[in-house]
């Protein structure tokens, strides 16, 4: 990997997401040599992926070069690589570009899309966990309307203009709201020859409410907002199958060429780590300092870690804040370990939850306070702007949001990279 050997303990971090980025930022140059590995050369702000998919933002607004984030760090090295296996006996990580030795290993690989073993749905559904997947979805949505404009078959046109979203969490809820705003404000101008009344947006949730984990007030408020926008919300509804044309559910069939899967995630464990340390959901069992069970120098952060407590028996929520807080905390504990000092247990500080449904429509839970409407929407925008990496990204996003608010328009309706379903997906 052409990484110099230093008289410093080497910390190898796998994954440049929220957790990996947090610990890499906090590790001091004078105490550690830091090596970050990721298959992409950028950090993705995943909470806004749905806006890329629905033409609200360009991908470079929510992605930021990892090398630029750490350009000022002296003993930091980044390599684009895919991790293949960890040799824990020799303390070596084997990757697509060669092996690397570590004194401390931090696994922050995040999650992927969980189809719960349904291979048929996996073949035909559209996931949205990365920038390429969001761009694929954006292209497919726009291509559907181009095709609908050309076909004379009403049934086929309806399938092209109908969208089924599976999963009523923040991603599914926000995506449904964004599609509804496209239908109301943007698509009528782009496609005046199409009868947009044919377009239907179905949001399917297996549970009895949207936004599980948020307050009942926020869940019901979000449901009301979506219904105001024309989204058909289906609660207590399971998706059984999807063949690319019809979604079979526990309450009947929905005709659509596009099923967007936002129903669940699964952790991404690394080959070579003792499987006995894995829970059924693929997360590593970690102690109060994020050390993986059975190891002294291997740690896991965020979505791939399960720190079981009385309050969180299945581990902390798989969202950004636990990963960030665990990363920052582990950096301080690694320094204590190096100095032979006693480590401090991690305590998660819940900063609240929020979701937006559309223009002037959002819900926010802060401690015991629940808010909805325009105020919650502005809070949501402010928090997400602050959390974005890089001044340019903050400014570009703010300009795009301001333009969209004033003009009722989304300017990123571009089919830059046409998406064609592969034959085995048809």
Coordinates of N, CA and C in Angstrom, one line a residue, residues 202-425:
X202 N -47.5 4.9 -3.5 CA -48.0 4.0 -2.4 C -46.8 3.8 -1.4
X203 N -47.1 4.1 -0.1 CA -46.1 3.9 0.9 C -46.6 2.7 1.8
X204 N -45.8 1.6 1.8 CA -46.2 0.4 2.5 C -45.4 0.2 3.8
X205 N -46.0 0.0 4.9 CA -45.3 -0.2 6.2 C -45.9 -1.4 6.9
X206 N -45.0 -2.3 7.3 CA -45.5 -3.6 7.9 C -46.0 -3.3 9.3
X207 N -45.6 -2.3 10.0 CA -46.0 -2.0 11.3 C -47.3 -1.2 11.3
X208 N -47.8 -0.8 12.5 CA -49.0 -0.1 12.7 C -48.9 1.4 12.6
X209 N -47.7 1.9 12.4 CA -47.5 3.4 12.3 C -46.2 3.7 11.5
X210 N -46.1 4.8 11.0 CA -44.9 5.3 10.3 C -43.9 5.7 11.4
X211 N -42.6 5.9 10.9 CA -41.6 6.4 11.7 C -41.4 5.7 13.1
X212 N -41.3 4.4 13.1 CA -41.1 3.7 14.3 C -39.9 4.2 15.0
X213 N -40.0 4.4 16.3 CA -39.0 5.0 17.1 C -39.2 6.5 17.5
X214 N -40.0 7.1 16.7 CA -40.4 8.5 17.0 C -41.7 8.5 17.8
X215 N -42.1 9.7 18.3 CA -43.3 9.8 19.1 C -44.6 9.4 18.3
X216 N -45.7 9.1 18.9 CA -46.9 8.8 18.3 C -47.4 10.1 17.6
X217 N -47.2 11.2 18.2 CA -47.6 12.5 17.6 C -46.9 12.7 16.2
X218 N -45.6 12.5 16.2 CA -44.8 12.7 14.9 C -45.3 11.7 13.9
X219 N -45.5 10.4 14.3 CA -45.9 9.4 13.4 C -47.2 9.7 12.7
X220 N -48.2 10.1 13.5 CA -49.5 10.4 13.0 C -49.5 11.7 12.2
X221 N -48.7 12.7 12.6 CA -48.5 13.9 11.9 C -47.9 13.7 10.5
X222 N -46.9 12.9 10.4 CA -46.3 12.5 9.1 C -47.3 11.8 8.2
X223 N -48.1 10.9 8.8 CA -49.1 10.2 8.0 C -50.1 11.2 7.4
X224 N -50.5 12.1 8.2 CA -51.5 13.1 7.8 C -50.9 14.0 6.7
X225 N -49.6 14.4 6.9 CA -49.0 15.2 5.8 C -48.9 14.5 4.5
X226 N -48.6 13.2 4.5 CA -48.5 12.4 3.3 C -49.8 12.3 2.6
X227 N -50.8 12.1 3.4 CA -52.2 11.9 2.8 C -52.6 13.3 2.2
X228 N -52.3 14.4 2.8 CA -52.6 15.7 2.3 C -51.9 15.9 0.9
X229 N -50.7 15.3 0.7 CA -50.0 15.4 -0.5 C -50.4 14.4 -1.5
X230 N -51.4 13.5 -1.2 CA -51.9 12.5 -2.1 C -51.2 11.2 -2.1
X231 N -50.4 10.9 -1.1 CA -49.7 9.6 -1.0 C -50.7 8.7 -0.3
X232 N -50.7 7.5 -0.8 CA -51.6 6.4 -0.2 C -50.7 5.6 0.7
X233 N -51.0 5.8 2.0 CA -50.3 5.1 3.1 C -51.0 3.8 3.5
X234 N -50.2 2.7 3.4 CA -50.7 1.4 3.8 C -50.0 0.9 5.0
X235 N -50.7 0.9 6.1 CA -50.1 0.3 7.4 C -50.4 -1.1 7.5
X236 N -49.7 -1.8 8.4 CA -49.9 -3.3 8.6 C -50.0 -4.0 7.3
X237 N -49.1 -3.7 6.4 CA -49.1 -4.2 5.0 C -47.7 -4.8 4.7
X238 N -47.7 -6.1 4.4 CA -46.4 -6.8 4.1 C -46.3 -7.0 2.6
X239 N -45.1 -6.8 2.0 CA -44.9 -7.1 0.6 C -44.4 -8.5 0.5
X240 N -45.1 -9.3 -0.3 CA -44.8 -10.7 -0.4 C -43.9 -11.0 -1.7
X241 N -44.1 -10.3 -2.7 CA -43.4 -10.5 -4.0 C -43.5 -9.3 -4.9
X242 N -42.5 -9.3 -5.8 CA -42.5 -8.2 -6.9 C -41.8 -8.8 -8.1
X243 N -42.5 -8.8 -9.2 CA -41.9 -9.4 -10.4 C -41.4 -8.3 -11.4
X244 N -41.4 -7.1 -11.1 CA -41.1 -6.0 -12.0 C -42.3 -5.3 -12.6
X245 N -43.5 -5.9 -12.4 CA -44.7 -5.3 -12.9 C -45.8 -5.2 -11.8
X246 N -45.8 -6.2 -10.9 CA -46.9 -6.2 -9.9 C -46.3 -6.5 -8.5
X247 N -46.7 -5.7 -7.5 CA -46.2 -5.9 -6.2 C -47.4 -6.6 -5.4
X248 N -47.1 -7.8 -5.0 CA -48.1 -8.6 -4.2 C -47.9 -8.3 -2.7
X249 N -49.0 -7.9 -2.1 CA -48.9 -7.5 -0.7 C -50.0 -8.3 0.1
X250 N -49.9 -8.2 1.4 CA -50.9 -8.9 2.2 C -52.3 -8.3 2.1
X251 N -52.4 -7.2 1.4 CA -53.7 -6.6 1.2 C -54.1 -6.5 -0.3
X252 N -53.4 -7.2 -1.1 CA -53.8 -7.2 -2.5 C -52.6 -6.9 -3.4
X253 N -52.9 -6.6 -4.7 CA -51.8 -6.3 -5.7 C -51.8 -4.9 -6.1
X254 N -50.6 -4.4 -6.3 CA -50.4 -3.0 -6.8 C -49.6 -3.1 -8.1
X255 N -50.1 -2.5 -9.2 CA -49.4 -2.5 -10.5 C -48.4 -1.4 -10.5
X256 N -47.1 -1.7 -10.8 CA -46.1 -0.7 -10.9 C -44.8 -1.3 -11.4
X257 N -44.1 -0.6 -12.2 CA -42.8 -1.0 -12.7 C -41.7 -0.7 -11.7
X258 N -42.0 0.1 -10.7 CA -40.9 0.6 -9.8 C -41.3 0.4 -8.4
X259 N -40.5 -0.5 -7.7 CA -40.7 -0.7 -6.3 C -39.4 -0.3 -5.6
X260 N -39.5 0.7 -4.7 CA -38.3 1.2 -4.0 C -38.2 0.6 -2.6
X261 N -37.1 0.0 -2.3 CA -37.0 -0.8 -1.1 C -36.3 0.1 0.0
X262 N -37.1 0.5 1.0 CA -36.5 1.2 2.1 C -36.9 0.6 3.4
X263 N -37.0 -0.8 3.4 CA -37.7 -1.5 4.5 C -36.7 -2.0 5.6
X264 N -35.5 -2.0 5.3 CA -34.6 -2.5 6.3 C -33.1 -2.5 5.9
X265 N -32.3 -2.6 6.9 CA -30.8 -2.6 6.6 C -30.2 -3.8 7.3
X266 N -29.0 -4.2 6.9 CA -28.3 -5.3 7.5 C -26.8 -4.9 7.6
X267 N -26.2 -5.2 8.7 CA -24.8 -4.8 9.0 C -23.9 -5.5 8.0
X268 N -22.7 -5.0 7.8 CA -21.7 -5.5 6.9 C -20.5 -6.0 7.7
X269 N -20.6 -7.3 8.2 CA -19.4 -7.8 9.0 C -18.3 -8.1 8.1
X270 N -17.1 -8.3 8.6 CA -15.9 -8.6 7.9 C -15.5 -10.0 8.1
X271 N -15.1 -10.7 7.0 CA -14.7 -12.1 7.0 C -13.4 -12.2 7.8
X272 N -13.4 -13.2 8.7 CA -12.2 -13.4 9.5 C -12.4 -13.1 11.0
X273 N -13.4 -12.3 11.3 CA -13.7 -12.0 12.7 C -14.6 -13.2 13.2
X274 N -14.3 -13.6 14.4 CA -15.0 -14.7 15.0 C -16.6 -14.5 14.9
X275 N -17.2 -15.5 14.3 CA -18.7 -15.4 14.1 C -19.5 -15.5 15.4
X276 N -18.8 -16.0 16.4 CA -19.5 -16.1 17.7 C -19.8 -14.7 18.3
X277 N -19.1 -13.7 17.8 CA -19.3 -12.3 18.3 C -20.4 -11.6 17.5
X278 N -21.0 -12.3 16.5 CA -22.0 -11.7 15.7 C -23.4 -12.0 16.3
X279 N -24.3 -11.1 16.2 CA -25.7 -11.3 16.6 C -26.4 -11.7 15.3
X280 N -27.7 -12.1 15.4 CA -28.5 -12.5 14.2 C -28.6 -11.4 13.2
X281 N -28.6 -10.2 13.6 CA -28.7 -9.1 12.6 C -27.4 -8.7 12.0
X282 N -26.4 -9.5 12.3 CA -25.1 -9.2 11.6 C -24.2 -8.2 12.3
X283 N -24.7 -7.7 13.5 CA -23.9 -6.7 14.2 C -23.0 -7.4 15.2
X284 N -21.8 -6.8 15.5 CA -20.9 -7.3 16.4 C -21.2 -6.9 17.8
X285 N -21.2 -7.9 18.7 CA -21.4 -7.6 20.2 C -20.1 -6.9 20.7
X286 N -20.3 -5.7 21.2 CA -19.2 -4.9 21.7 C -19.4 -4.6 23.1
X287 N -18.3 -4.3 23.8 CA -18.4 -3.9 25.2 C -18.6 -2.4 25.3
X288 N -18.4 -1.8 26.5 CA -18.7 -0.4 26.8 C -17.7 0.5 26.1
X289 N -16.6 0.0 25.6 CA -15.7 0.8 24.9 C -15.6 0.5 23.4
X290 N -16.6 -0.3 22.9 CA -16.8 -0.7 21.5 C -15.8 -1.7 21.1
X291 N -15.2 -2.5 22.0 CA -14.3 -3.6 21.7 C -15.2 -4.8 21.4
X292 N -14.8 -5.4 20.2 CA -15.6 -6.6 19.8 C -15.3 -7.8 20.8
X293 N -16.4 -8.5 21.2 CA -16.3 -9.6 22.1 C -15.2 -10.6 21.6
X294 N -14.3 -10.9 22.5 CA -13.3 -11.9 22.2 C -11.9 -11.4 21.7
X295 N -11.9 -10.1 21.5 CA -10.6 -9.4 21.0 C -10.2 -8.3 22.0
X296 N -8.9 -8.0 22.0 CA -8.4 -6.9 22.8 C -8.2 -5.6 22.0
X297 N -7.9 -5.8 20.7 CA -7.5 -4.6 19.9 C -8.3 -4.4 18.6
X298 N -9.5 -5.0 18.6 CA -10.4 -4.9 17.4 C -11.7 -4.3 17.9
X299 N -12.2 -3.2 17.3 CA -13.3 -2.5 17.7 C -14.3 -2.3 16.5
X300 N -15.6 -2.1 16.9 CA -16.6 -1.8 15.9 C -17.4 -0.6 16.3
X301 N -17.9 0.2 15.3 CA -18.6 1.4 15.5 C -19.9 1.5 14.8
X302 N -20.8 2.2 15.3 CA -22.0 2.6 14.6 C -22.9 1.4 14.2
X303 N -23.4 1.4 13.0 CA -24.4 0.4 12.5 C -24.0 -1.0 12.7
X304 N -22.6 -1.3 12.6 CA -22.2 -2.6 12.6 C -21.9 -3.1 14.1
X305 N -22.0 -2.2 15.0 CA -21.8 -2.5 16.4 C -23.1 -2.6 17.2
X306 N -23.1 -3.6 18.1 CA -24.3 -3.7 19.0 C -23.8 -3.7 20.5
X307 N -23.9 -2.5 21.1 CA -23.6 -2.3 22.5 C -24.9 -2.5 23.3
X308 N -25.0 -3.6 23.8 CA -26.3 -4.0 24.5 C -26.4 -3.4 25.9
X309 N -27.4 -2.6 26.1 CA -27.6 -2.0 27.4 C -29.1 -2.2 27.8
X310 N -29.4 -1.8 29.0 CA -30.8 -1.9 29.5 C -31.7 -1.1 28.6
X311 N -31.3 0.1 28.2 CA -32.1 1.0 27.4 C -32.1 0.6 25.9
X312 N -31.0 0.0 25.5 CA -30.8 -0.5 24.1 C -30.4 -1.9 24.1
X313 N -31.3 -2.8 24.3 CA -31.0 -4.3 24.4 C -30.5 -4.8 23.1
X314 N -30.9 -4.2 22.0 CA -30.4 -4.7 20.6 C -29.3 -3.8 20.0
X315 N -28.8 -2.9 20.9 CA -27.8 -2.0 20.4 C -28.4 -0.6 20.1
X316 N -27.6 0.4 19.9 CA -28.0 1.7 19.6 C -28.7 1.8 18.2
X317 N -29.5 2.8 18.0 CA -30.2 3.0 16.7 C -29.1 3.1 15.6
X318 N -29.5 2.5 14.5 CA -28.6 2.5 13.3 C -28.7 3.8 12.5
X319 N -28.3 4.9 13.1 CA -28.4 6.2 12.5 C -27.0 6.9 12.8
X320 N -26.9 8.2 12.3 CA -25.6 8.8 12.3 C -25.1 9.1 13.7
X321 N -25.9 9.6 14.6 CA -25.4 10.1 15.9 C -24.7 9.1 16.7
X322 N -25.2 7.9 16.9 CA -24.5 6.9 17.7 C -23.1 6.6 17.1
X323 N -23.0 6.5 15.8 CA -21.7 6.3 15.1 C -20.7 7.4 15.3
X324 N -21.2 8.6 15.2 CA -20.3 9.8 15.4 C -19.8 9.8 16.9
X325 N -20.8 9.7 17.8 CA -20.4 9.7 19.2 C -19.5 8.6 19.6
X326 N -19.7 7.4 19.1 CA -18.9 6.3 19.4 C -17.5 6.5 18.8
X327 N -17.4 7.0 17.6 CA -16.1 7.3 17.0 C -15.3 8.2 17.8
X328 N -15.9 9.3 18.2 CA -15.2 10.4 19.0 C -14.7 9.8 20.4
X329 N -15.6 9.0 21.0 CA -15.3 8.4 22.3 C -14.2 7.4 22.2
X330 N -14.2 6.6 21.2 CA -13.2 5.5 21.0 C -11.8 6.1 20.8
X331 N -11.7 7.2 20.1 CA -10.4 7.9 19.9 C -9.8 8.3 21.2
X332 N -10.6 8.8 22.1 CA -10.1 9.2 23.4 C -9.7 7.9 24.2
X333 N -10.5 6.9 24.1 CA -10.2 5.6 24.8 C -8.9 5.0 24.3
X334 N -8.7 5.0 23.0 CA -7.4 4.4 22.5 C -6.2 5.1 23.0
X335 N -6.3 6.4 23.2 CA -5.2 7.2 23.9 C -5.0 6.7 25.3
X336 N -6.1 6.5 26.0 CA -6.0 6.0 27.4 C -5.4 4.6 27.4
X337 N -5.8 3.7 26.5 CA -5.2 2.4 26.4 C -3.7 2.4 26.2
X338 N -3.3 3.3 25.3 CA -1.9 3.4 25.0 C -1.1 3.9 26.2
X339 N -1.7 4.7 27.0 CA -1.0 5.3 28.2 C -1.2 4.4 29.4
X340 N -1.9 3.3 29.2 CA -2.2 2.4 30.4 C -3.2 2.9 31.4
X341 N -4.0 3.9 31.0 CA -5.0 4.4 31.8 C -6.3 3.7 31.7
X342 N -7.2 3.9 32.7 CA -8.5 3.3 32.7 C -9.4 3.9 31.6
X343 N -10.1 3.1 30.9 CA -11.0 3.6 29.8 C -12.3 4.1 30.4
X344 N -13.0 4.9 29.7 CA -14.4 5.4 30.1 C -15.4 4.7 29.3
X345 N -16.5 4.3 30.0 CA -17.6 3.6 29.2 C -18.3 4.6 28.3
X346 N -18.8 4.2 27.2 CA -19.6 5.0 26.3 C -21.0 5.2 26.8
X347 N -21.5 6.4 26.7 CA -22.9 6.7 27.1 C -23.5 7.6 25.9
X348 N -24.5 7.0 25.3 CA -25.1 7.7 24.2 C -26.0 8.8 24.6
X349 N -25.8 10.0 24.0 CA -26.6 11.1 24.2 C -27.6 11.3 23.0
X350 N -28.9 11.0 23.3 CA -29.9 11.1 22.2 C -30.2 12.6 21.9
X351 N -29.8 13.0 20.8 CA -30.1 14.4 20.4 C -31.4 14.6 19.7
X352 N -32.2 13.6 19.6 CA -33.5 13.7 19.0 C -33.6 13.1 17.6
X353 N -34.8 13.0 17.1 CA -35.1 12.4 15.8 C -36.0 13.4 15.0
X354 N -35.8 13.3 13.7 CA -36.6 14.2 12.8 C -36.8 13.6 11.4
X355 N -37.8 14.1 10.7 CA -38.1 13.6 9.4 C -38.9 14.7 8.7
X356 N -38.6 14.9 7.4 CA -39.4 15.9 6.6 C -40.2 15.2 5.6
X357 N -41.4 15.8 5.4 CA -42.4 15.2 4.4 C -42.5 16.1 3.2
X358 N -42.1 17.3 3.3 CA -42.2 18.2 2.1 C -42.1 19.6 2.6
X359 N -42.4 20.5 1.7 CA -42.4 21.9 1.9 C -43.2 22.3 3.1
X360 N -42.6 22.9 4.1 CA -43.2 23.3 5.4 C -43.9 22.2 6.2
X361 N -43.5 21.0 5.9 CA -44.0 19.8 6.5 C -42.9 19.0 7.1
X362 N -42.7 18.9 8.4 CA -41.7 18.0 9.0 C -42.1 17.7 10.4
X363 N -41.5 16.7 11.0 CA -41.7 16.4 12.4 C -40.4 16.3 13.1
X364 N -40.4 16.7 14.4 CA -39.1 16.7 15.1 C -39.5 16.3 16.6
X365 N -38.7 15.4 17.1 CA -38.8 14.9 18.5 C -37.5 15.3 19.2
X366 N -37.6 16.2 20.2 CA -36.4 16.7 20.9 C -36.7 16.4 22.4
X367 N -36.1 15.4 23.0 CA -36.4 15.0 24.4 C -37.9 14.8 24.5
X368 N -38.6 15.5 25.3 CA -40.0 15.3 25.5 C -40.8 16.3 24.7
X369 N -40.2 17.0 23.8 CA -40.9 18.0 22.9 C -41.1 17.4 21.5
X370 N -42.3 17.5 21.0 CA -42.6 17.1 19.6 C -43.1 18.2 18.9
X371 N -42.6 18.5 17.7 CA -43.0 19.6 16.9 C -43.4 19.1 15.5
X372 N -44.3 19.9 14.8 CA -44.6 19.6 13.5 C -44.9 20.9 12.7
X373 N -44.8 20.8 11.4 CA -45.1 22.0 10.6 C -43.9 22.7 10.1
X374 N -44.1 24.0 9.8 CA -43.0 24.9 9.3 C -41.8 25.0 10.2
X375 N -42.1 25.2 11.5 CA -41.0 25.3 12.5 C -40.1 24.1 12.5
X376 N -40.8 22.9 12.5 CA -40.0 21.7 12.5 C -39.2 21.5 11.2
X377 N -39.8 22.0 10.1 CA -39.2 21.9 8.8 C -37.9 22.8 8.7
X378 N -38.0 24.0 9.3 CA -36.8 24.8 9.3 C -35.7 24.3 10.3
X379 N -36.1 23.6 11.4 CA -35.2 23.0 12.3 C -34.5 21.8 11.5
X380 N -35.3 21.0 10.8 CA -34.7 19.9 10.0 C -33.7 20.4 9.0
X381 N -34.0 21.5 8.3 CA -33.1 22.1 7.3 C -31.8 22.6 8.0
X382 N -31.9 23.3 9.1 CA -30.8 23.8 9.8 C -29.8 22.7 10.2
X383 N -30.4 21.7 10.9 CA -29.6 20.6 11.4 C -28.8 19.9 10.3
X384 N -29.5 19.6 9.2 CA -28.9 18.9 8.1 C -27.8 19.8 7.4
X385 N -28.1 21.1 7.3 CA -27.1 22.0 6.7 C -25.8 22.0 7.5
X386 N -26.0 22.1 8.9 CA -24.8 22.1 9.7 C -24.0 20.8 9.7
X387 N -24.8 19.7 9.5 CA -24.1 18.4 9.6 C -23.4 18.0 8.3
X388 N -23.7 18.7 7.2 CA -23.0 18.4 5.9 C -21.6 18.7 6.0
X389 N -20.7 17.9 5.3 CA -19.3 18.1 5.4 C -18.9 19.1 4.3
X390 N -18.1 20.1 4.6 CA -17.6 21.1 3.7 C -18.5 22.3 3.5
X391 N -17.8 23.5 3.4 CA -18.5 24.7 3.3 C -19.2 24.8 1.9
X392 N -18.6 24.3 0.9 CA -19.2 24.4 -0.4 C -20.5 23.6 -0.5
X393 N -20.4 22.4 0.1 CA -21.6 21.6 0.1 C -22.8 22.2 0.8
X394 N -22.5 22.9 2.0 CA -23.5 23.6 2.7 C -24.1 24.7 1.9
X395 N -23.3 25.5 1.2 CA -23.8 26.6 0.4 C -24.6 26.2 -0.8
X396 N -24.0 25.2 -1.5 CA -24.7 24.6 -2.7 C -26.1 24.1 -2.3
X397 N -26.2 23.3 -1.2 CA -27.4 22.8 -0.7 C -28.4 23.9 -0.3
X398 N -27.9 24.9 0.4 CA -28.8 26.0 0.8 C -29.3 26.7 -0.4
X399 N -28.5 27.0 -1.4 CA -29.0 27.6 -2.6 C -30.0 26.8 -3.3
X400 N -29.8 25.5 -3.5 CA -30.8 24.6 -4.1 C -32.1 24.6 -3.4
X401 N -32.0 24.6 -2.0 CA -33.2 24.5 -1.2 C -34.0 25.9 -1.3
X402 N -33.2 27.0 -1.3 CA -33.9 28.3 -1.4 C -34.5 28.4 -2.8
X403 N -33.8 28.0 -3.9 CA -34.4 28.1 -5.2 C -35.7 27.3 -5.3
X404 N -35.6 26.0 -4.8 CA -36.8 25.1 -4.8 C -37.9 25.7 -4.1
X405 N -37.7 26.4 -3.0 CA -38.7 26.9 -2.1 C -39.4 28.1 -2.8
X406 N -38.6 29.0 -3.5 CA -39.2 30.2 -4.2 C -39.8 29.8 -5.5
X407 N -39.2 28.9 -6.2 CA -39.7 28.6 -7.6 C -40.5 27.4 -7.7
X408 N -40.7 26.6 -6.6 CA -41.5 25.4 -6.7 C -40.8 24.5 -7.8
X409 N -39.5 24.4 -7.8 CA -38.9 23.6 -8.8 C -37.7 22.9 -8.3
X410 N -37.3 21.8 -9.0 CA -36.1 21.0 -8.7 C -35.2 21.0 -9.9
X411 N -34.0 21.5 -9.8 CA -33.2 21.7 -11.0 C -32.3 20.6 -11.5
X412 N -32.3 19.5 -10.7 CA -31.4 18.4 -11.1 C -32.1 17.2 -11.8
X413 N -33.1 17.6 -12.6 CA -33.8 16.5 -13.4 C -33.0 16.1 -14.6
X414 N -31.9 15.4 -14.4 CA -31.0 15.1 -15.5 C -30.8 13.6 -15.5
X415 N -30.9 13.0 -16.7 CA -30.6 11.6 -16.9 C -29.2 11.6 -17.5
X416 N -28.2 11.8 -16.5 CA -26.8 11.8 -16.9 C -26.3 10.4 -17.3
X417 N -26.7 9.5 -16.5 CA -26.3 8.1 -16.7 C -27.6 7.2 -16.8
X418 N -28.1 7.0 -18.0 CA -29.3 6.2 -18.2 C -29.2 4.8 -17.4
X419 N -30.3 4.5 -16.8 CA -30.4 3.2 -16.1 C -31.2 2.2 -16.9
X420 N -30.6 1.1 -17.1 CA -31.3 0.0 -17.8 C -31.2 -1.2 -16.9
X421 N -32.4 -1.8 -16.7 CA -32.4 -3.0 -15.9 C -31.8 -4.1 -16.7
X422 N -30.9 -4.9 -16.0 CA -30.3 -6.0 -16.6 C -31.3 -7.1 -16.9
X423 N -30.9 -7.9 -17.9 CA -31.8 -9.0 -18.3 C -32.3 -9.9 -17.2
X424 N -31.3 -10.2 -16.3 CA -31.7 -11.1 -15.2 C -32.7 -10.4 -14.2
X425 N -32.8 -9.0 -14.4 CA -33.7 -8.3 -13.5 C -35.1 -8.1 -14.1

